[in-house]
Coordinates of C-alpha atoms in Angstrom, one line a residue:
M117 CA 67.5 -2.4 -15.7
S118 CA 64.7 -1.9 -18.7
I119 CA 64.4 -6.4 -18.7
N120 CA 63.7 -5.6 -14.9
S121 CA 61.1 -3.3 -15.3
A122 CA 59.3 -4.6 -18.7
M123 CA 59.0 -8.3 -16.8
L124 CA 57.7 -6.0 -13.5
A125 CA 55.1 -4.4 -16.3
G126 CA 54.1 -8.0 -17.3
V127 CA 53.3 -9.1 -13.4
S128 CA 51.0 -5.8 -13.0
G129 CA 49.3 -7.0 -17.1
L130 CA 49.1 -10.5 -15.4
V131 CA 47.2 -8.9 -11.7
A132 CA 45.5 -6.7 -13.5
N133 CA 43.5 -8.9 -16.1
A134 CA 43.1 -11.2 -13.2
S135 CA 40.7 -8.7 -11.4
A136 CA 38.6 -8.3 -14.6
L137 CA 38.4 -12.0 -14.7
A138 CA 37.3 -11.5 -11.8
S139 CA 34.6 -9.1 -12.4
I140 CA 33.4 -10.8 -15.7
S141 CA 33.1 -14.0 -13.1
D142 CA 30.8 -12.9 -10.8
N143 CA 28.9 -10.5 -13.3
I144 CA 28.3 -13.6 -16.5
A145 CA 26.9 -15.5 -12.4
N146 CA 24.4 -13.0 -11.7
V147 CA 23.0 -12.5 -15.1
N148 CA 20.1 -13.7 -13.5
T149 CA 19.8 -12.0 -9.8
V150 CA 17.3 -9.8 -9.5
A151 CA 18.4 -5.6 -10.0
Y152 CA 22.3 -6.5 -10.1
K153 CA 24.5 -3.6 -11.5
R154 CA 27.8 -4.9 -13.7
N155 CA 31.0 -4.9 -12.4
Q156 CA 33.9 -3.0 -15.3
T157 CA 36.9 -3.5 -15.0
N158 CA 38.7 -0.4 -16.4
F159 CA 42.8 -0.1 -16.6
S160 CA 45.0 2.8 -16.3
S161 CA 48.4 3.6 -17.3
V162 CA 51.4 3.7 -14.5
V163 CA 54.4 6.1 -15.0
T164 CA 57.4 5.5 -13.6
A165 CA 60.3 8.3 -13.1
Q166 CA 63.0 8.3 -16.5
A167 CA 65.4 8.1 -14.6
V168 CA 69.0 8.1 -17.4
P169 CA 68.0 9.7 -20.5
G170 CA 68.3 6.4 -23.1
H171 CA 66.5 4.6 -21.0
Y172 CA 63.2 3.7 -20.6
S173 CA 61.5 1.6 -17.9
A174 CA 58.0 -0.1 -18.1
G175 CA 55.5 1.2 -15.2
G176 CA 52.8 -1.1 -16.4
T177 CA 49.1 -1.2 -15.3
Q178 CA 46.6 -1.3 -12.7
A179 CA 43.0 -2.2 -12.6
I180 CA 40.4 -0.2 -11.6
T181 CA 37.2 -1.9 -10.8
R182 CA 33.8 -0.6 -10.1
Q183 CA 29.8 -1.6 -10.2
L184 CA 28.1 0.5 -12.8
V185 CA 25.1 0.8 -9.7
S186 CA 23.2 4.0 -11.6
T187 CA 22.8 1.8 -15.0
Q188 CA 18.7 1.4 -14.5
G189 CA 17.9 -2.2 -15.6
L190 CA 14.9 -2.7 -18.0
I191 CA 11.7 -3.4 -15.8
Q192 CA 9.7 -7.0 -15.9
T193 CA 6.7 -8.3 -15.7
A194 CA 6.3 -10.5 -12.3
N195 CA 3.3 -12.3 -11.1
S196 CA 3.4 -11.6 -7.6
A197 CA 1.6 -8.6 -6.2
T198 CA 4.7 -7.8 -3.8
D199 CA 7.4 -7.6 -6.6
I200 CA 7.7 -4.1 -7.3
A201 CA 10.7 -2.4 -8.9
I202 CA 12.1 0.9 -9.1
N203 CA 12.4 2.9 -11.9
G204 CA 14.2 5.5 -11.9
D205 CA 16.5 7.0 -9.3
G206 CA 16.8 5.5 -5.5
F207 CA 17.0 2.4 -3.3
F208 CA 14.8 0.8 -1.0
V209 CA 15.8 1.1 2.5
V210 CA 15.7 -2.8 3.7
T211 CA 17.8 -4.2 7.5
N212 CA 18.5 -7.6 9.0
K213 CA 15.5 -7.8 11.8
G214 CA 12.6 -6.8 11.9
L215 CA 11.2 -8.3 15.2
G216 CA 13.1 -5.3 18.0
L217 CA 14.5 -3.6 15.4
A218 CA 17.2 -0.4 16.8
D219 CA 18.1 2.7 16.1
S220 CA 21.8 1.9 16.2
D221 CA 20.8 -1.0 13.4
Q222 CA 22.7 -1.0 10.4
R223 CA 20.7 -0.3 6.7
L224 CA 21.3 -1.1 3.9
F225 CA 19.8 -0.2 -0.1
T226 CA 19.0 -1.8 -3.0
R227 CA 17.2 -2.3 -5.6
S228 CA 16.2 -5.8 -5.1
G229 CA 12.2 -5.3 -4.6
S230 CA 11.5 -9.3 -4.5
F231 CA 9.7 -9.0 -1.9
S232 CA 7.3 -11.0 -0.4
V233 CA 5.0 -11.9 2.8
D234 CA 7.1 -14.8 5.7
A235 CA 5.9 -16.2 8.3
N236 CA 5.7 -13.4 11.3
G237 CA 4.3 -10.9 8.6
Y238 CA 7.0 -8.8 7.7
L239 CA 7.6 -8.3 3.8
V240 CA 11.4 -9.2 3.4
N241 CA 12.9 -10.1 -0.1
D242 CA 15.4 -13.1 -1.7
A243 CA 18.4 -12.3 1.2
K244 CA 16.0 -12.7 3.6
L245 CA 16.1 -8.2 4.0
Y246 CA 13.1 -6.8 5.1
L247 CA 11.3 -3.1 4.0
Q248 CA 11.0 -0.5 5.3
G249 CA 8.5 2.1 5.3
W250 CA 6.8 5.4 5.9
P251 CA 4.2 4.4 9.4
V252 CA 0.7 5.7 7.6
E253 CA -1.8 6.9 10.7
D254 CA -5.4 8.2 9.0
G255 CA -4.7 6.9 5.1
V256 CA -0.9 9.6 5.6
A257 CA 2.6 8.3 5.5
T258 CA 4.5 11.9 6.6
P259 CA 8.4 11.0 5.2
D260 CA 12.0 12.1 7.1
P261 CA 14.5 13.2 4.6
S262 CA 17.0 12.5 6.2
D263 CA 15.7 10.9 9.2
L264 CA 16.0 6.4 8.4
T265 CA 14.7 5.3 11.9
S266 CA 11.3 6.9 11.4
M267 CA 10.9 4.1 9.0
Q268 CA 9.8 1.0 10.2
P269 CA 9.2 -3.1 9.3
I270 CA 6.0 -3.1 7.1
N271 CA 3.8 -6.1 8.7
V272 CA 0.8 -7.2 7.4
K273 CA 0.0 -9.3 9.9
S274 CA -0.1 -7.7 13.0
L275 CA -3.1 -5.2 11.6
G276 CA -5.6 -7.4 14.0
T277 CA -8.7 -7.6 11.9
A278 CA -10.7 -4.7 9.7
V279 CA -14.5 -3.3 11.0
A280 CA -16.2 -0.3 9.0
P281 CA -19.1 1.2 10.5
T282 CA -22.0 1.8 8.6
S283 CA -21.6 5.4 7.5
L284 CA -24.9 5.7 5.2
V285 CA -27.6 3.8 3.4
Q286 CA -29.3 4.7 0.4
L287 CA -32.9 2.8 0.3
T288 CA -34.1 2.3 -3.7
A289 CA -38.1 1.9 -2.9
S290 CA -42.1 2.3 -4.1
L291 CA -44.6 3.2 -2.0
F292 CA -48.0 2.3 -3.1
K293 CA -50.0 6.1 -4.6
N294 CA -53.6 4.2 -3.6
Q295 CA -52.6 2.7 -0.1
T296 CA -56.0 3.1 2.0
V297 CA -55.9 5.2 4.8
S298 CA -55.8 3.5 8.1
A299 CA -58.2 4.3 11.0
G300 CA -55.8 4.6 13.1
E301 CA -53.8 7.6 11.2
A302 CA -56.4 9.9 12.9
A303 CA -55.2 9.3 15.6
Y304 CA -51.9 8.5 14.9
D305 CA -48.9 12.0 16.7
P306 CA -45.7 10.3 18.6
T307 CA -44.2 14.2 19.5
V308 CA -47.7 14.0 21.6
T309 CA -48.0 10.4 22.4
P310 CA -45.2 8.0 22.1
T311 CA -47.9 4.9 22.3
T312 CA -49.0 5.8 19.2
S313 CA -45.5 5.1 17.6
M314 CA -44.7 3.2 15.1
A315 CA -41.9 1.8 16.4
Q316 CA -43.9 0.9 19.5
Y317 CA -46.2 -1.3 17.9
A318 CA -42.7 -2.5 16.8
D319 CA -42.6 -3.2 20.2
D320 CA -45.7 -4.2 20.9
I321 CA -45.4 -7.5 19.1
A322 CA -42.1 -8.5 18.9
N323 CA -43.1 -8.6 22.8
N324 CA -46.4 -10.2 22.9
A325 CA -47.9 -7.5 24.9
V326 CA -50.8 -5.1 24.3
V327 CA -50.8 -3.5 21.0
T328 CA -50.9 0.3 21.6
G329 CA -49.1 1.5 19.2
T330 CA -49.6 2.1 14.7
K331 CA -49.4 -0.7 12.7
P332 CA -47.5 1.0 9.4
D333 CA -48.4 0.5 6.1
F334 CA -44.8 -1.2 5.3
T335 CA -41.8 -1.3 6.5
M336 CA -38.1 -1.2 5.1
E337 CA -36.0 -3.2 7.9
M338 CA -31.7 -2.6 6.6
S339 CA -28.6 -4.1 8.4
I340 CA -27.2 -1.1 10.3
T341 CA -22.1 -2.3 10.9
D342 CA -21.1 -0.8 14.3
S343 CA -18.1 0.4 15.4
S344 CA -16.6 -2.8 16.8
G345 CA -18.5 -5.1 13.2
G346 CA -21.4 -6.1 15.4
T347 CA -24.8 -6.0 13.0
H348 CA -28.0 -4.2 14.3
K349 CA -30.7 -4.2 11.9
V350 CA -33.1 -0.5 11.9
A351 CA -36.5 -0.6 10.4
L352 CA -37.6 2.4 8.3
A353 CA -42.1 1.9 8.5
V354 CA -43.9 4.3 6.9
L355 CA -48.1 5.2 7.1
K356 CA -50.3 6.7 4.6
G357 CA -51.0 9.9 6.0
A358 CA -54.5 11.7 5.4
T359 CA -52.6 14.7 2.8
P360 CA -52.2 13.4 -0.5
N361 CA -48.6 12.1 -1.2
E362 CA -47.6 12.0 2.2
W363 CA -46.6 9.4 4.6
H364 CA -45.7 9.8 8.2
A365 CA -42.4 8.3 8.9
E366 CA -40.5 6.4 11.4
V367 CA -36.9 5.1 12.3
Y368 CA -36.4 2.5 14.8
A369 CA -33.6 -0.2 16.1
V370 CA -35.1 -3.7 16.0
P371 CA -35.3 -4.7 18.7
A372 CA -36.0 -2.2 20.2
T373 CA -33.2 -2.5 23.8
D374 CA -30.0 -1.8 21.0
V375 CA -31.2 1.9 21.9
T376 CA -31.9 4.4 24.9
G377 CA -33.0 7.3 24.7
G378 CA -35.9 7.9 22.3
A379 CA -39.7 9.2 23.4
S380 CA -40.7 5.1 22.1
P381 CA -39.1 2.2 22.2
G382 CA -36.3 1.7 20.0
L383 CA -37.6 5.3 18.2
I384 CA -34.5 6.8 16.5
G385 CA -36.5 9.7 14.4
E386 CA -39.3 10.6 13.0
G387 CA -41.4 12.4 10.1
K388 CA -42.9 12.9 6.8
I389 CA -41.9 11.6 3.6
M390 CA -43.4 14.5 1.1
F391 CA -43.7 13.0 -2.6
T392 CA -43.7 15.0 -6.2
S393 CA -47.0 14.9 -8.1
N394 CA -45.3 12.4 -10.4
G395 CA -43.9 10.5 -7.5
D396 CA -40.4 11.7 -6.3
F397 CA -39.3 12.2 -3.7
D398 CA -39.6 15.3 -2.2
P399 CA -36.6 16.9 0.0
V400 CA -37.9 20.5 0.4
N401 CA -41.6 20.2 1.7
S402 CA -40.5 16.4 4.0
G403 CA -40.6 17.5 8.0
G404 CA -39.3 15.9 11.2
F405 CA -36.1 13.8 10.9
F406 CA -36.6 13.6 7.1
A407 CA -36.6 17.2 6.0
N408 CA -34.0 18.7 3.7
L409 CA -31.7 19.3 6.2
S410 CA -28.3 22.0 5.4
G411 CA -29.5 21.4 1.7
S412 CA -28.8 18.0 0.9
M413 CA -31.6 15.0 0.4
T414 CA -29.9 13.1 2.7
P415 CA -31.2 13.3 6.3
S416 CA -28.7 11.8 9.2
F417 CA -28.5 10.0 12.8
S418 CA -25.9 9.6 15.3
L419 CA -26.0 7.3 17.5
G420 CA -24.3 8.4 20.9
N421 CA -22.1 6.0 23.6
S422 CA -22.2 8.2 26.8
A423 CA -24.5 10.8 28.2
T424 CA -23.6 13.8 26.3
G425 CA -24.0 12.2 23.2
A426 CA -26.8 12.4 20.4
A427 CA -29.9 11.0 22.1
P428 CA -31.3 8.2 20.9
K429 CA -27.7 6.7 21.3
W430 CA -26.6 3.1 21.8
A431 CA -26.9 1.5 24.2
T432 CA -24.0 1.3 27.0
S433 CA -24.6 -2.1 27.5
L434 CA -23.0 -2.3 24.0
G435 CA -19.8 -0.9 24.7
L436 CA -20.6 1.1 20.7
S437 CA -18.9 4.1 19.9
D438 CA -20.5 7.2 18.0
Q439 CA -21.8 6.8 14.8
T440 CA -23.2 8.7 12.5
I441 CA -25.6 7.2 9.7
T442 CA -26.6 9.1 6.5
L443 CA -30.0 8.1 5.3
D444 CA -30.6 8.3 1.4
L445 CA -33.9 8.3 0.4
S446 CA -33.9 10.7 -2.7
K447 CA -34.3 6.9 -4.0
L448 CA -38.4 6.5 -3.1
S449 CA -40.7 6.5 -5.7
Q450 CA -44.5 7.3 -5.0
V451 CA -46.7 4.8 -7.8
V452 CA -49.5 3.2 -9.1
E453 CA -48.4 -0.3 -7.5
A454 CA -48.1 -2.2 -4.1
S455 CA -45.6 -1.5 -2.1
Q456 CA -41.8 -2.9 -2.2
L457 CA -37.7 -2.9 -1.3
K458 CA -36.0 -3.2 -4.7
S459 CA -32.6 -3.0 -2.2
V460 CA -31.0 -1.2 0.5
N461 CA -26.9 -0.3 -0.4
S462 CA -24.5 0.0 2.9
D463 CA -21.1 1.2 2.7
G464 CA -20.5 -1.1 6.3
A465 CA -19.1 -3.6 6.6
G466 CA -18.0 -6.5 9.8
V467 CA -15.2 -8.1 10.9
G468 CA -12.3 -8.9 8.5
N469 CA -9.1 -10.3 8.4
V470 CA -5.5 -10.1 5.8
I471 CA -6.7 -11.5 2.6
A472 CA -3.8 -10.4 0.2
V473 CA -1.2 -7.0 -0.3
Q474 CA -0.4 -4.8 -3.0
V475 CA 1.3 -2.1 -3.4
D476 CA 0.7 1.1 -5.2
D477 CA 2.6 3.6 -8.0
Q478 CA 3.0 6.2 -4.8
G479 CA 5.1 3.2 -2.6
F480 CA 2.0 2.5 -0.4
V481 CA 1.5 -1.0 1.2
S482 CA -2.1 -1.8 1.5
A483 CA -3.8 -4.9 3.1
I484 CA -7.1 -6.0 1.1
F485 CA -9.5 -8.0 3.9
D486 CA -12.3 -10.4 2.8
N487 CA -14.7 -7.4 4.1
K488 CA -13.7 -6.1 0.3
Q489 CA -11.7 -2.8 2.6
V490 CA -8.5 -1.8 1.7
R491 CA -6.6 -1.0 4.3
K492 CA -3.6 1.5 3.9
I493 CA 0.0 0.2 5.9
A494 CA 3.3 2.3 4.5
Q495 CA 4.5 4.5 2.7
I496 CA 7.9 2.9 0.7
G497 CA 11.0 5.2 1.1
L498 CA 13.5 5.6 -1.2
A499 CA 16.6 6.8 -0.9
T500 CA 18.8 8.7 -2.8
F501 CA 22.2 9.2 -3.1
P502 CA 23.8 12.7 -5.4
N503 CA 26.5 9.4 -6.7
P504 CA 24.8 6.0 -6.0
D505 CA 28.0 4.4 -8.1
G506 CA 30.6 5.5 -4.7
L507 CA 28.6 3.8 -2.8
K508 CA 29.8 0.9 -0.8
P509 CA 28.6 -3.0 -1.7
S510 CA 27.9 -6.1 0.3
S511 CA 26.4 -8.8 0.1
G512 CA 22.8 -10.1 -0.6
N513 CA 23.3 -7.5 -3.6
T514 CA 22.9 -4.3 -1.5
Y515 CA 24.9 -1.3 -0.7
S516 CA 26.0 0.9 2.1
S517 CA 26.5 4.4 2.6
A518 CA 30.5 5.6 2.1
I519 CA 31.8 9.6 1.5
P520 CA 32.1 9.5 -2.3
A521 CA 28.3 8.6 -2.8
G522 CA 27.2 11.9 -1.1
V523 CA 24.4 12.9 1.7
M524 CA 21.6 9.9 1.3
V525 CA 17.7 12.4 1.6
A526 CA 15.0 10.0 1.2
K527 CA 12.0 11.0 -0.3
A528 CA 8.2 9.2 -0.8
P529 CA 8.3 6.9 -4.4
G530 CA 7.2 9.9 -8.0
T531 CA 8.6 13.3 -5.8
A532 CA 12.0 15.3 -5.5
G533 CA 13.6 13.7 -8.3
A534 CA 12.2 10.1 -6.7
G535 CA 11.9 7.0 -9.0
V536 CA 8.2 5.3 -9.2
I537 CA 7.5 2.0 -7.7
S538 CA 7.0 -0.3 -11.1
P539 CA 3.8 -2.8 -9.1
S540 CA 3.9 -6.5 -10.1
S541 CA 8.0 -5.5 -11.4
L542 CA 10.8 -6.9 -10.8
E543 CA 14.0 -5.3 -12.3
A544 CA 16.7 -7.2 -14.5
S545 CA 19.6 -7.8 -13.8
T546 CA 21.8 -5.2 -16.6
V547 CA 24.7 -8.3 -18.1
D548 CA 24.6 -8.9 -20.7
L549 CA 25.0 -12.0 -21.5
S550 CA 27.6 -10.8 -25.4
Q551 CA 29.3 -8.1 -24.2
E552 CA 31.2 -10.3 -21.6
F553 CA 31.6 -13.2 -23.7
T554 CA 33.4 -10.9 -25.7
G555 CA 35.6 -9.3 -22.2
L556 CA 36.6 -13.1 -21.9
I557 CA 37.8 -13.4 -24.9
T558 CA 39.9 -9.7 -24.8
T559 CA 41.0 -10.4 -21.0
Q560 CA 42.3 -14.2 -22.5
K561 CA 44.3 -13.0 -25.1
A562 CA 45.3 -9.6 -22.6
Y563 CA 46.5 -11.9 -20.3
S564 CA 48.4 -15.0 -22.1
A565 CA 50.1 -11.3 -24.1
S566 CA 51.5 -10.5 -20.5
S567 CA 52.7 -13.9 -19.5
K568 CA 54.9 -13.4 -23.5
I569 CA 56.3 -10.1 -21.4
I570 CA 56.8 -12.4 -18.6
T571 CA 58.8 -15.4 -20.9
T572 CA 59.8 -12.9 -23.5
A573 CA 62.5 -10.6 -20.7
D574 CA 63.5 -14.3 -19.1
Q575 CA 64.6 -15.0 -22.0
M576 CA 66.4 -12.4 -22.7
L577 CA 68.3 -12.1 -19.1
D578 CA 69.5 -15.8 -19.8
E579 CA 71.4 -14.6 -22.7
L580 CA 72.6 -11.3 -21.1
I581 CA 73.4 -14.6 -18.5
Q582 CA 75.3 -16.5 -21.1
M583 CA 77.9 -13.8 -22.0
K584 CA 79.8 -14.4 -19.4
R585 CA 80.6 -18.2 -20.2

């Protein structure tokens, strides 16, 4: 009967508009939720079979609600270095736990990048979900596009300490051109008589022994950081030679017991330093240890830790790894003024602890140590889908895989169509309050109109019943 179908159509209108109201309510409630994607309720007509010619049966309507996941939210500046946003396609991969994560544990996807470091050092967002990333080894991450289990929860406190062994030392100094040639220079020849070395002199003085070595004219000391973060002292001693613009030079450890294997106690290398007529360092004519090695102005020395390592080498008792140190002498000069050491610049750094975390636009999470070292920990992976709107919504502003979304592919940020990471930023909700309030008005009116259908149909049925009386 047409009146019955009209009443049922009114009921379908009530149900559909109630769904629309629920959708709008969710949107308004989440207007400030980071990276929230608004719901949209569309209406679809229902057509029934018209069995009797001339009689129309109403079918009504049904509500179809979907979340507009693929809509990009506004990227806004945030105060925290661990707040990150995705500008473009992709989702952060997150899990419900960090420690003890198994391959069978569910991986979820989210755009909510309000991450912070928890008490255990993991990066978690406001929903307490753990951010996943590819571990970095030797500064390189290895993304796997199809296996999410290759990602691990990112932890910034399980790194221990950072040490940067010295690999380069640059000396800026001037030597006195008119330095008087010492009486001991004539007998100085450590390659033939090791006891005449300047290293021997330093060791004799340090041990209050009878002095047999040659006293240097000038000594420059530098600090060396070893592989364990310890600090050692190394000296560059020079002695004016009888030949113009020539200086004898030695590098030795202080104390001498830090190294073994040298001809003299603590001796690491010896040779001569030459200067041009205008006082510049002359790497071509410098000789011995300070010769122009492989076309470079920077001689280097290696300190090993084994019998097959370099000689001299670190003392075995120190238990240190092999280390090669480049000595940059390009800023040495010879002038008519007293010798002076102006600066020593070294790239080494001792033991350091994590004091901050940063994320770059390629998704690399790095730990910053208080010794100024920066170490990459992991690279954030972004999961992409052919149809993001087909993902299944979950609590915590997350989504799970679903067949309509298509096959997931994990990508490094900014590659193969994946979005880029915006550090110190957050993606805003896509909810527009003016649009939602307008929707409230139209939904309320539609709901009222549907109720009128039911009351009108009810009145008509009453009229029909009254015909019997």
